[in-house]
Short mmCIF file of C-alpha atoms and ligand atoms in Angstrom, two decimals:
data_model
loop_
_atom_site.label_atom_id
_atom_site.label_comp_id
_atom_site.label_asym_id
_atom_site.label_seq_id
_atom_site.Cartn_x
_atom_site.Cartn_y
_atom_site.Cartn_z
CA MET A 1 9.54 -42.96 -4.33
CA ALA A 2 8.86 -41.75 -0.60
CA SER A 3 5.48 -40.22 0.31
CA LYS A 4 3.68 -38.65 3.13
CA SER A 5 0.23 -39.22 4.38
CA THR A 6 -1.66 -35.97 4.78
CA THR A 7 -4.98 -34.87 5.90
CA VAL A 8 -6.22 -35.27 2.27
CA GLY A 9 -4.36 -38.56 1.37
CA LYS A 10 -0.98 -39.63 0.39
CA ILE A 11 1.35 -37.20 -1.52
CA ASP A 12 4.66 -38.07 -2.95
CA ASP A 13 7.50 -36.24 -1.01
CA GLU A 14 8.91 -34.37 -3.98
CA VAL A 15 5.53 -33.32 -5.44
CA LEU A 16 4.67 -32.11 -1.92
CA ALA A 17 7.73 -29.96 -1.55
CA TYR A 18 7.14 -28.68 -5.04
CA THR A 19 3.54 -27.92 -4.70
CA ALA A 20 3.40 -26.56 -1.22
CA GLY A 21 6.55 -24.33 -2.33
CA LYS A 22 6.79 -21.42 0.17
CA ASP A 23 3.38 -21.62 1.59
CA ILE A 24 4.91 -23.49 4.54
CA LEU A 25 6.64 -20.06 5.41
CA LEU A 26 4.48 -17.63 3.85
CA ASP A 27 1.39 -19.07 5.36
CA ARG A 28 2.59 -18.17 8.92
CA ASN A 29 1.17 -14.66 8.12
CA LEU A 30 -2.03 -16.03 7.65
CA VAL A 31 -2.40 -18.22 10.98
CA ARG A 32 -4.50 -15.65 12.98
CA GLU A 33 -6.72 -14.87 9.72
CA ASP A 34 -7.48 -18.35 9.05
CA CYS A 35 -8.63 -18.80 12.78
CA ILE A 36 -10.55 -16.00 12.58
CA GLY A 37 -12.36 -17.18 9.24
CA SER A 38 -12.74 -20.61 10.79
CA ALA A 39 -14.35 -19.15 13.94
CA ALA A 40 -16.97 -17.21 11.69
CA HIS A 41 -17.39 -20.25 9.57
CA ALA A 42 -18.12 -22.30 12.72
CA VAL A 43 -20.68 -20.00 14.11
CA MET A 44 -22.35 -19.73 10.71
CA LEU A 45 -22.72 -23.61 10.63
CA SER A 46 -24.30 -23.85 13.98
CA ARG A 47 -26.87 -21.34 13.06
CA MET A 48 -27.78 -23.25 9.78
CA PRO A 49 -31.27 -24.38 9.71
CA VAL A 50 -30.54 -27.93 9.53
CA LYS A 51 -31.68 -31.05 11.50
CA PRO A 52 -29.43 -32.60 12.93
CA ALA A 53 -27.35 -29.45 13.59
CA ILE A 54 -23.93 -29.93 12.23
CA ILE A 55 -22.32 -27.99 15.02
CA THR A 56 -24.23 -27.03 18.38
CA PRO A 57 -23.59 -23.59 19.80
CA ALA A 58 -21.91 -25.40 22.76
CA GLN A 59 -19.57 -27.04 20.29
CA VAL A 60 -18.82 -23.79 18.62
CA LYS A 61 -17.53 -22.43 22.03
CA LYS A 62 -15.11 -25.17 22.13
CA ILE A 63 -14.07 -24.44 18.64
CA ILE A 64 -13.39 -20.87 19.25
CA ARG A 65 -11.56 -21.70 22.47
CA THR A 66 -9.46 -23.91 20.55
CA LEU A 67 -8.79 -21.65 17.73
CA LYS A 68 -7.79 -18.75 20.14
CA GLY A 69 -5.18 -21.47 21.68
CA ILE A 70 -3.88 -21.80 18.25
CA ILE A 71 -3.56 -18.03 17.73
CA ALA A 72 -1.76 -18.01 21.08
CA GLN A 73 0.58 -20.67 20.27
CA HIS A 74 1.17 -18.99 16.87
CA GLU A 75 2.23 -15.74 18.60
CA ALA A 76 4.43 -17.57 21.01
CA GLY A 77 6.31 -18.98 17.83
CA LYS A 78 5.00 -22.39 18.47
CA PHE A 79 2.44 -23.34 16.15
CA LYS A 80 4.09 -25.42 13.18
CA ILE A 81 2.93 -25.66 9.41
CA THR A 82 4.61 -28.87 8.37
CA PRO A 83 5.30 -30.00 4.78
CA ALA A 84 2.49 -32.65 5.24
CA ASP A 85 0.19 -29.71 6.03
CA GLN A 86 0.80 -28.14 2.77
CA ASP A 87 -0.59 -24.86 4.09
CA VAL A 88 -2.19 -22.88 6.93
CA HIS A 89 -5.62 -24.15 6.13
CA LEU A 90 -4.93 -27.80 6.57
CA ALA A 91 -2.36 -27.15 9.48
CA VAL A 92 -5.45 -25.27 11.47
CA GLU A 93 -7.80 -28.29 10.71
CA ARG A 94 -5.26 -30.73 11.88
CA ALA A 95 -4.65 -28.83 15.27
CA LEU A 96 -8.34 -28.53 15.65
CA THR A 97 -8.79 -32.27 14.95
CA ARG A 98 -6.00 -32.93 17.30
CA ASN A 99 -7.93 -31.13 20.18
CA LEU A 100 -11.44 -31.77 19.36
CA GLY A 101 -11.48 -35.21 17.57
CA ASP A 102 -14.46 -35.66 15.24
CA LEU A 103 -15.59 -32.08 15.83
CA GLY A 104 -12.38 -30.72 14.51
CA LYS A 105 -13.19 -32.79 11.36
CA LYS A 106 -16.29 -30.97 10.89
CA ILE A 107 -14.84 -27.39 10.34
CA HIS A 108 -14.28 -27.92 6.62
CA THR A 109 -18.13 -28.75 6.07
CA GLY A 110 -19.20 -26.24 3.16
CA ARG A 111 -16.02 -24.50 2.54
CA SER A 112 -12.90 -25.27 0.55
CA ARG A 113 -9.29 -24.05 0.94
CA ASN A 114 -10.12 -21.94 -2.23
CA ASP A 115 -12.53 -19.54 -0.47
CA GLN A 116 -10.43 -19.99 2.80
CA VAL A 117 -7.35 -18.64 1.14
CA ALA A 118 -9.01 -15.66 -0.59
CA LEU A 119 -10.69 -15.01 2.74
CA ASP A 120 -7.57 -15.01 4.80
CA LEU A 121 -5.56 -12.85 2.30
CA ARG A 122 -8.64 -10.12 2.30
CA LEU A 123 -8.36 -10.33 6.34
CA PHE A 124 -4.58 -9.99 6.11
CA ALA A 125 -4.84 -7.19 3.55
CA LYS A 126 -7.54 -5.07 5.59
CA PRO A 127 -5.67 -3.72 8.58
CA ARG A 128 -2.38 -3.40 6.31
CA LEU A 129 -4.34 -1.20 4.01
CA LEU A 130 -5.90 0.98 6.74
CA ASP A 131 -2.39 1.63 8.07
CA LEU A 132 -0.79 2.28 4.80
CA ILE A 133 -3.65 4.59 4.05
CA ASP A 134 -2.89 6.45 7.23
CA GLY A 135 0.80 6.47 6.59
CA THR A 136 0.24 7.91 3.19
CA ALA A 137 -2.19 10.46 4.49
CA ALA A 138 0.46 11.50 7.23
CA LEU A 139 3.09 11.96 4.54
CA ALA A 140 0.79 14.10 2.44
CA GLU A 141 0.50 16.24 5.49
CA VAL A 142 4.15 16.56 6.11
CA MET A 143 4.66 17.53 2.46
CA ASN A 144 1.65 20.13 3.12
CA LYS A 145 3.39 21.41 6.01
CA LEU A 146 6.62 21.71 4.46
CA GLY A 147 5.09 23.49 1.42
CA LYS A 148 3.26 25.99 3.85
CA LYS A 149 6.29 26.75 5.80
CA HIS A 150 8.39 27.61 2.82
CA VAL A 151 5.41 29.17 0.70
CA LYS A 152 7.49 32.48 -0.07
CA LEU A 153 10.72 30.71 -0.42
CA PRO A 154 11.76 30.53 -3.97
CA MET A 155 13.15 27.54 -5.69
CA VAL A 156 14.06 27.47 -9.36
CA GLY A 157 11.22 25.52 -11.38
CA ARG A 158 12.88 22.92 -13.93
CA THR A 159 11.77 21.36 -17.11
CA HIS A 160 14.15 18.80 -18.82
CA MET A 161 16.22 19.27 -15.38
CA GLN A 162 17.34 22.68 -16.99
CA LYS A 163 16.44 25.96 -15.16
CA ALA A 164 12.83 27.20 -16.55
CA MET A 165 10.89 29.59 -14.20
CA PRO A 166 10.61 30.87 -10.94
CA SER A 167 8.85 28.42 -8.60
CA SER A 168 8.96 27.93 -4.67
CA VAL A 169 9.46 25.26 -2.24
CA GLY A 170 5.67 25.40 -1.41
CA LEU A 171 4.78 24.74 -5.04
CA TRP A 172 7.36 21.78 -5.04
CA ALA A 173 6.32 20.26 -1.83
CA THR A 174 2.62 20.40 -2.31
CA GLY A 175 2.97 18.89 -5.66
CA PHE A 176 3.95 15.82 -3.63
CA THR A 177 0.94 16.31 -1.37
CA GLU A 178 -1.48 16.25 -4.01
CA VAL A 179 -0.04 13.11 -5.97
CA LEU A 180 -0.32 11.39 -2.50
CA LEU A 181 -3.94 12.41 -2.08
CA ASP A 182 -4.59 10.79 -5.57
CA ASP A 183 -2.81 7.90 -4.73
CA LEU A 184 -4.94 7.75 -1.66
CA GLU A 185 -8.09 7.44 -3.77
CA LEU A 186 -6.49 4.44 -5.56
CA LEU A 187 -5.79 2.75 -2.27
CA LYS A 188 -9.29 3.65 -1.01
CA THR A 189 -10.67 1.94 -4.18
CA ALA A 190 -8.51 -1.13 -3.63
CA TYR A 191 -9.62 -1.12 0.07
CA ALA A 192 -13.41 -1.21 -1.33
CA LEU A 193 -12.83 -4.11 -3.34
CA ASN A 194 -10.92 -5.96 -0.74
CA ASN A 195 -13.75 -5.26 1.51
CA ARG A 196 -16.33 -8.06 0.43
CA CYS A 197 -16.26 -11.48 1.91
CA PRO A 198 -15.63 -14.84 -0.37
CA LEU A 199 -16.26 -17.15 2.40
CA GLY A 200 -19.02 -19.78 1.58
CA ALA A 201 -18.01 -19.73 -1.97
CA ALA A 202 -16.45 -23.15 -1.15
CA ALA A 203 -14.45 -24.48 -4.19
CA GLY A 204 -16.24 -21.70 -6.32
CA PHE A 205 -19.67 -23.23 -7.00
CA GLY A 206 -21.31 -23.19 -3.68
CA VAL A 207 -22.69 -26.45 -1.78
CA PRO A 208 -25.95 -28.05 -1.38
CA LEU A 209 -26.34 -26.73 2.29
CA PRO A 210 -28.24 -23.33 3.42
CA ILE A 211 -24.90 -21.65 4.21
CA ASP A 212 -25.53 -17.96 5.21
CA ARG A 213 -22.93 -16.09 3.35
CA GLN A 214 -24.36 -12.57 4.68
CA LEU A 215 -23.96 -13.78 8.21
CA SER A 216 -20.23 -14.78 7.56
CA SER A 217 -19.62 -11.55 5.87
CA ASP A 218 -21.16 -9.75 9.12
CA LEU A 219 -19.35 -11.68 11.64
CA LEU A 220 -16.16 -10.73 9.89
CA GLY A 221 -16.76 -7.15 9.41
CA PHE A 222 -16.89 -7.10 5.70
CA GLU A 223 -18.89 -4.60 3.86
CA ALA A 224 -20.83 -7.31 2.02
CA PRO A 225 -20.29 -10.85 0.49
CA VAL A 226 -18.83 -11.39 -2.93
CA HIS A 227 -22.14 -12.27 -4.57
CA ASN A 228 -21.18 -14.89 -7.18
CA VAL A 229 -19.47 -17.83 -5.86
CA THR A 230 -17.26 -18.34 -8.87
CA HIS A 231 -16.07 -14.82 -8.86
CA ALA A 232 -15.37 -15.11 -5.07
CA VAL A 233 -12.54 -17.83 -6.37
CA ASN A 234 -11.66 -15.95 -9.60
CA ALA A 235 -11.16 -12.59 -7.74
CA ARG A 236 -8.24 -14.17 -5.86
CA GLY A 237 -5.18 -12.43 -7.17
CA LYS A 238 -7.02 -9.96 -8.94
CA VAL A 239 -7.74 -8.06 -5.78
CA GLU A 240 -4.03 -8.32 -4.80
CA SER A 241 -2.99 -6.84 -8.07
CA VAL A 242 -5.21 -3.93 -7.81
CA ILE A 243 -3.77 -3.53 -4.24
CA LEU A 244 -0.35 -3.70 -5.43
CA SER A 245 -1.18 -1.61 -8.40
CA ALA A 246 -2.11 1.08 -5.91
CA CYS A 247 0.97 0.47 -3.83
CA GLY A 248 2.82 0.93 -6.97
CA GLN A 249 1.39 4.42 -7.57
CA VAL A 250 2.29 5.30 -4.12
CA MET A 251 5.85 3.93 -4.46
CA LEU A 252 6.16 5.74 -7.84
CA SER A 253 5.43 9.02 -6.01
CA LEU A 254 7.99 8.23 -3.42
CA SER A 255 10.66 7.42 -5.75
CA ARG A 256 10.14 10.46 -7.89
CA LEU A 257 10.28 12.71 -4.51
CA ALA A 258 13.42 10.38 -3.56
CA GLN A 259 15.02 11.23 -7.18
CA ASP A 260 14.29 14.87 -6.48
CA LEU A 261 16.05 14.95 -3.18
CA MET A 262 18.85 12.97 -4.39
CA LEU A 263 19.48 15.71 -6.79
CA TYR A 264 18.74 18.72 -4.68
CA THR A 265 20.80 17.42 -1.64
CA MET A 266 24.04 17.09 -3.98
CA PRO A 267 26.58 19.61 -2.52
CA GLU A 268 26.32 21.08 -5.92
CA PHE A 269 22.70 22.16 -5.43
CA GLY A 270 22.58 22.07 -1.53
CA TYR A 271 18.71 23.12 -1.54
CA PHE A 272 18.15 20.66 1.02
CA THR A 273 20.18 18.67 3.61
CA LEU A 274 19.04 15.09 4.78
CA PRO A 275 18.82 14.50 8.25
CA ALA A 276 22.00 13.15 9.63
CA ALA A 277 20.40 9.86 10.57
CA PHE A 278 19.46 9.14 6.96
CA CYS A 279 23.36 9.26 5.50
CA THR A 280 25.40 6.21 5.44
CA GLY A 281 29.19 6.25 4.84
CA SER A 282 31.66 4.37 2.95
CA SER A 283 33.82 1.46 3.99
CA ILE A 284 36.97 3.12 2.17
CA MET A 285 36.16 6.87 1.77
CA PRO A 286 36.01 8.63 5.13
CA ASN A 287 34.38 11.60 3.38
CA LYS A 288 31.10 9.89 2.16
CA ARG A 289 27.76 10.74 3.35
CA ASN A 290 25.46 8.68 1.07
CA PRO A 291 21.81 9.09 0.68
CA ASP A 292 21.17 5.07 0.69
CA VAL A 293 17.64 5.38 1.81
CA LEU A 294 16.62 7.56 -1.09
CA GLU A 295 18.27 5.05 -3.52
CA LEU A 296 16.47 2.15 -1.99
CA LEU A 297 13.19 3.92 -2.26
CA ARG A 298 14.00 4.30 -6.06
CA ALA A 299 14.88 0.67 -6.39
CA ARG A 300 12.05 -0.78 -4.33
CA ALA A 301 9.61 1.29 -6.16
CA SER A 302 10.64 -1.00 -9.19
CA VAL A 303 10.17 -4.04 -6.96
CA VAL A 304 6.66 -3.10 -6.08
CA LEU A 305 5.84 -2.09 -9.47
CA ALA A 306 7.04 -5.50 -10.79
CA HIS A 307 5.41 -7.45 -8.31
CA ALA A 308 2.01 -5.82 -9.48
CA GLN A 309 2.78 -7.00 -12.86
CA THR A 310 3.95 -10.53 -11.63
CA THR A 311 0.28 -10.80 -10.06
CA LEU A 312 -1.25 -9.53 -13.39
CA ASN A 313 0.77 -11.84 -15.50
CA ILE A 314 -0.17 -14.85 -13.40
CA LEU A 315 -3.78 -14.04 -13.94
CA ASN A 316 -3.41 -13.39 -17.50
CA GLY A 317 -5.14 -16.21 -19.42
CA ALA A 318 -6.18 -18.10 -16.18
CA PRO A 319 -9.40 -20.15 -16.88
CA THR A 320 -12.37 -19.85 -14.63
CA GLY A 321 -11.96 -21.54 -11.12
CA TYR A 322 -9.30 -22.22 -8.73
CA ASN A 323 -5.85 -22.90 -10.30
CA ARG A 324 -2.91 -23.66 -8.26
CA ASP A 325 -1.06 -20.81 -10.28
CA LEU A 326 -2.82 -18.64 -7.98
CA GLN A 327 -0.51 -19.65 -4.98
CA GLU A 328 2.16 -17.86 -6.69
CA THR A 329 0.62 -14.24 -6.02
CA LYS A 330 1.08 -14.68 -2.32
CA GLU A 331 4.72 -13.88 -1.93
CA PRO A 332 4.67 -10.59 -4.20
CA PHE A 333 1.53 -9.49 -2.57
CA MET A 334 2.78 -9.87 1.00
CA GLU A 335 6.12 -8.55 0.13
CA GLY A 336 4.80 -5.59 -1.97
CA LEU A 337 2.50 -4.46 0.89
CA ALA A 338 5.34 -4.63 3.38
CA LEU A 339 7.83 -2.63 1.38
CA THR A 340 5.31 -0.07 0.55
CA ALA A 341 4.42 0.40 4.15
CA ALA A 342 7.97 0.53 5.25
CA SER A 343 8.69 3.00 2.43
CA VAL A 344 6.08 5.35 3.16
CA GLN A 345 7.09 5.31 6.81
CA ILE A 346 10.83 6.23 6.47
CA SER A 347 9.89 8.79 3.68
CA THR A 348 7.72 10.61 6.15
CA ARG A 349 10.43 10.51 8.95
CA CYS A 350 13.00 11.96 6.27
CA LEU A 351 10.77 14.75 4.90
CA ALA A 352 9.55 15.71 8.44
CA ASN A 353 13.11 16.35 9.45
CA ILE A 354 14.69 17.69 6.14
CA GLN A 355 16.65 21.05 6.24
CA VAL A 356 15.81 23.62 3.95
CA ASN A 357 18.72 25.87 2.93
CA ARG A 358 17.10 29.40 1.90
CA GLN A 359 20.43 30.81 0.51
CA ALA A 360 21.24 27.99 -1.82
CA LEU A 361 17.79 28.07 -3.17
CA LEU A 362 18.09 31.72 -3.81
CA ASP A 363 21.70 31.29 -5.24
CA GLY A 364 20.15 29.03 -7.77
CA PHE A 365 18.40 31.73 -9.50
CA SER A 366 20.15 33.56 -12.45
CA PRO A 367 18.56 36.08 -14.85
CA ASP A 368 17.41 33.47 -17.45
CA VAL A 369 15.06 32.22 -15.01
CA PHE A 370 12.96 35.32 -15.44
CA ALA A 371 12.82 35.13 -19.29
CA THR A 372 9.24 33.89 -19.58
CA ASP A 373 7.99 36.34 -16.77
CA ARG A 374 9.74 39.46 -18.73
CA ALA A 375 7.82 38.19 -21.89
CA ILE A 376 4.54 38.29 -19.93
CA GLU A 377 5.55 41.69 -18.76
CA LEU A 378 5.94 42.95 -22.34
CA VAL A 379 2.22 41.47 -23.37
CA GLY A 380 1.21 43.67 -20.56
CA GLN A 381 2.53 46.58 -22.72
CA GLY A 382 0.39 45.42 -25.55
CA ILE A 383 2.92 43.55 -27.29
CA PRO A 384 1.53 40.11 -28.81
CA PHE A 385 3.04 37.17 -26.91
CA ARG A 386 5.17 35.77 -29.89
CA ASP A 387 6.83 39.03 -30.56
CA ALA A 388 7.49 39.42 -26.94
CA TYR A 389 8.95 35.87 -26.79
CA HIS A 390 11.14 36.56 -29.78
CA GLN A 391 12.48 40.17 -28.23
CA VAL A 392 13.32 38.46 -25.06
CA LYS A 393 15.00 35.73 -26.89
CA ALA A 394 17.15 37.89 -28.86
CA HIS A 395 18.46 39.88 -25.79
CA LEU A 396 18.66 36.94 -23.14
CA ASP A 397 21.96 38.51 -22.10
CA GLU A 398 20.40 41.72 -21.21
CA LEU A 399 17.91 40.12 -18.88
CA GLU A 400 17.78 41.68 -15.54
CA HIS A 401 17.94 39.65 -11.98
CA ILE A 402 14.74 40.08 -10.53
CA ASP A 403 13.91 39.38 -6.91
CA PRO A 404 12.60 35.68 -7.16
CA VAL A 405 10.25 36.37 -3.78
CA GLU A 406 8.65 39.29 -5.97
CA ALA A 407 8.48 36.85 -8.86
CA ILE A 408 6.63 34.08 -7.24
CA ALA A 409 4.25 36.32 -5.02
CA LYS A 410 3.06 38.00 -8.66
CA LYS A 411 1.46 34.37 -9.57
CA THR A 412 -1.74 34.23 -7.77
CA HIS A 413 -3.96 32.24 -9.80
CA LEU A 414 -5.19 28.82 -8.81
CA GLY A 415 -2.60 26.26 -7.67
CA THR A 416 0.57 28.39 -8.33
CA THR A 417 3.13 29.84 -6.05
CA ALA A 418 0.81 32.29 -4.28
CA GLY A 419 -2.36 30.61 -5.13
CA LEU A 420 -2.17 27.29 -3.24
CA ASP A 421 -4.87 26.10 -0.97
CA PHE A 422 -2.97 24.33 1.94
CA THR A 423 -6.19 24.16 4.07
CA ALA A 424 -8.03 22.17 1.71
CA TYR A 425 -4.99 19.75 1.28
CA SER A 426 -4.79 19.30 5.05
CA LYS A 427 -8.66 19.00 5.29
CA GLN A 428 -8.45 16.07 2.75
CA ALA A 429 -5.68 14.36 4.45
CA ARG A 430 -7.53 14.66 7.84
CA ALA A 431 -10.69 13.34 6.49
CA VAL A 432 -8.81 10.17 5.17
CA ARG A 433 -7.59 9.74 8.67
CA ALA A 434 -10.84 10.03 10.28
CA TRP A 435 -12.11 7.66 7.73
CA THR A 436 -9.48 4.94 8.51
CA ALA A 437 -9.88 5.31 12.21
CA LYS A 438 -13.69 4.37 11.88
CA GLN A 439 -13.04 1.49 9.57
CA ARG A 440 -10.38 0.24 11.92
CA GLN A 441 -12.54 0.50 14.93
CA ALA A 442 -15.63 -1.34 13.39
CA PHE A 443 -13.39 -4.12 12.02
CA ASN A 444 -11.52 -4.66 15.43
CA ARG A 445 -14.96 -4.52 17.23
CA LYS A 446 -16.35 -7.16 15.02
CA ILE A 447 -13.42 -9.61 15.39
CA ALA A 448 -13.17 -9.15 19.27
CA ARG A 449 -16.92 -10.04 19.28
CA LEU A 450 -16.60 -13.01 17.39
CA MET A 451 -13.68 -14.41 18.93
CA ALA A 452 -15.06 -13.44 22.55
N1 LIG B 1 -2.28 -22.93 -0.54
C1 LIG B 1 -3.25 -22.83 -1.54
C2 LIG B 1 -3.05 -21.51 -2.42
O1 LIG B 1 -2.42 -20.58 -1.84
C3 LIG B 1 -4.36 -23.10 -1.10
C4 LIG B 1 -5.51 -23.28 -1.80
C5 LIG B 1 -5.20 -24.68 -2.33
N2 LIG B 1 -6.31 -25.38 -3.03
C6 LIG B 1 -6.32 -26.33 -3.99
N3 LIG B 1 -7.41 -26.64 -4.40
N4 LIG B 1 -5.46 -27.09 -4.08
O2 LIG B 1 -3.39 -21.43 -3.56
#
């Protein structure tokens, strides 16, 4: 059986192909992160109080210069991760060693691929999560604007998809504003869990060297190190599953919004019209205008939710310490994050440009929609509610058509058609975006300083 000699010894070809799996491709997404993490580790090693120094400050400069070269090479599409590398970590070490000889061979002192990959994935997730949080807040604001603009525009409220009571476009739209604001809380929690540094945990048990984990964490702009080194490695996959679960909640909101839009843009309803760019045609039926984007939002919500479940299933029953199983959480994680970001972005564009059809919304009303309002009116005349209910029920065909604009104006209590606080919603969304701007700026500054 053929085998390859690798940085870590000879490995059987078939075993190498099977175990490296998709890492050779997926790890291309982690080259920059791996180099940044290596830079922080090198700086930390050079400041470690050991004699003789493992790496001198002058050598750190060389290492960082070489790491920047690797990033540049990668950005030019010229950095290769070969099957013999197995993954980005050994590819970067190989490149450092090729350039720097023995100095390159020192980079792995006091670290393991286990803390490295955990670090790379957290560095990968951080800016993406910030962008996703921003995007989700932007969509919440778009829905808020839509609601505010059409606060007085009636829309039939439905239960069981059947006509129920008078509602408004304002109430419908800001229902999505608020669920997205809830989703933002989940994303921010995921961000906070992700914002801890696993570097220096090594294989998960520490090393007999005075590793300064606080320094590594500070250099990389994390909130703090993960304290327990075993947990730092065990949390691999768990953090991803939390991020994916939050993404899944966002996707759930988008898919329900998409479902409403599919219904309400059907010609039979005509409440809304999708922007022309969002409709696709058919190869045979010249008349078709299909809501493909909305359908894919619905399906991709299922995909992201399944990815969250996949990572949880891989972790379920996993014993303490690194196990190669964890590698399989990488693909669902990367794809789930990317799908969610793209879905939020396209939803925002769609909703910012949706056409609202006043007449069709008004035409949706029929007298039965006012049945409950009528019963409440009778309550005002001193009739007990249950009696009023039966009275209206017995004479449904005698119900009068009420002006729905007046009907929705009469509901003034907290959070109903005439009791919505659009200002509070937009304040919340703007506060989130101010927070992401600060986080992003602080992170970018740290990385720029480290790599300078
Ligand atoms: N490519 C591996 C992964 O993603 C890196 C860690 C490998 N560590 C190990 N002990 N085999 O999980």
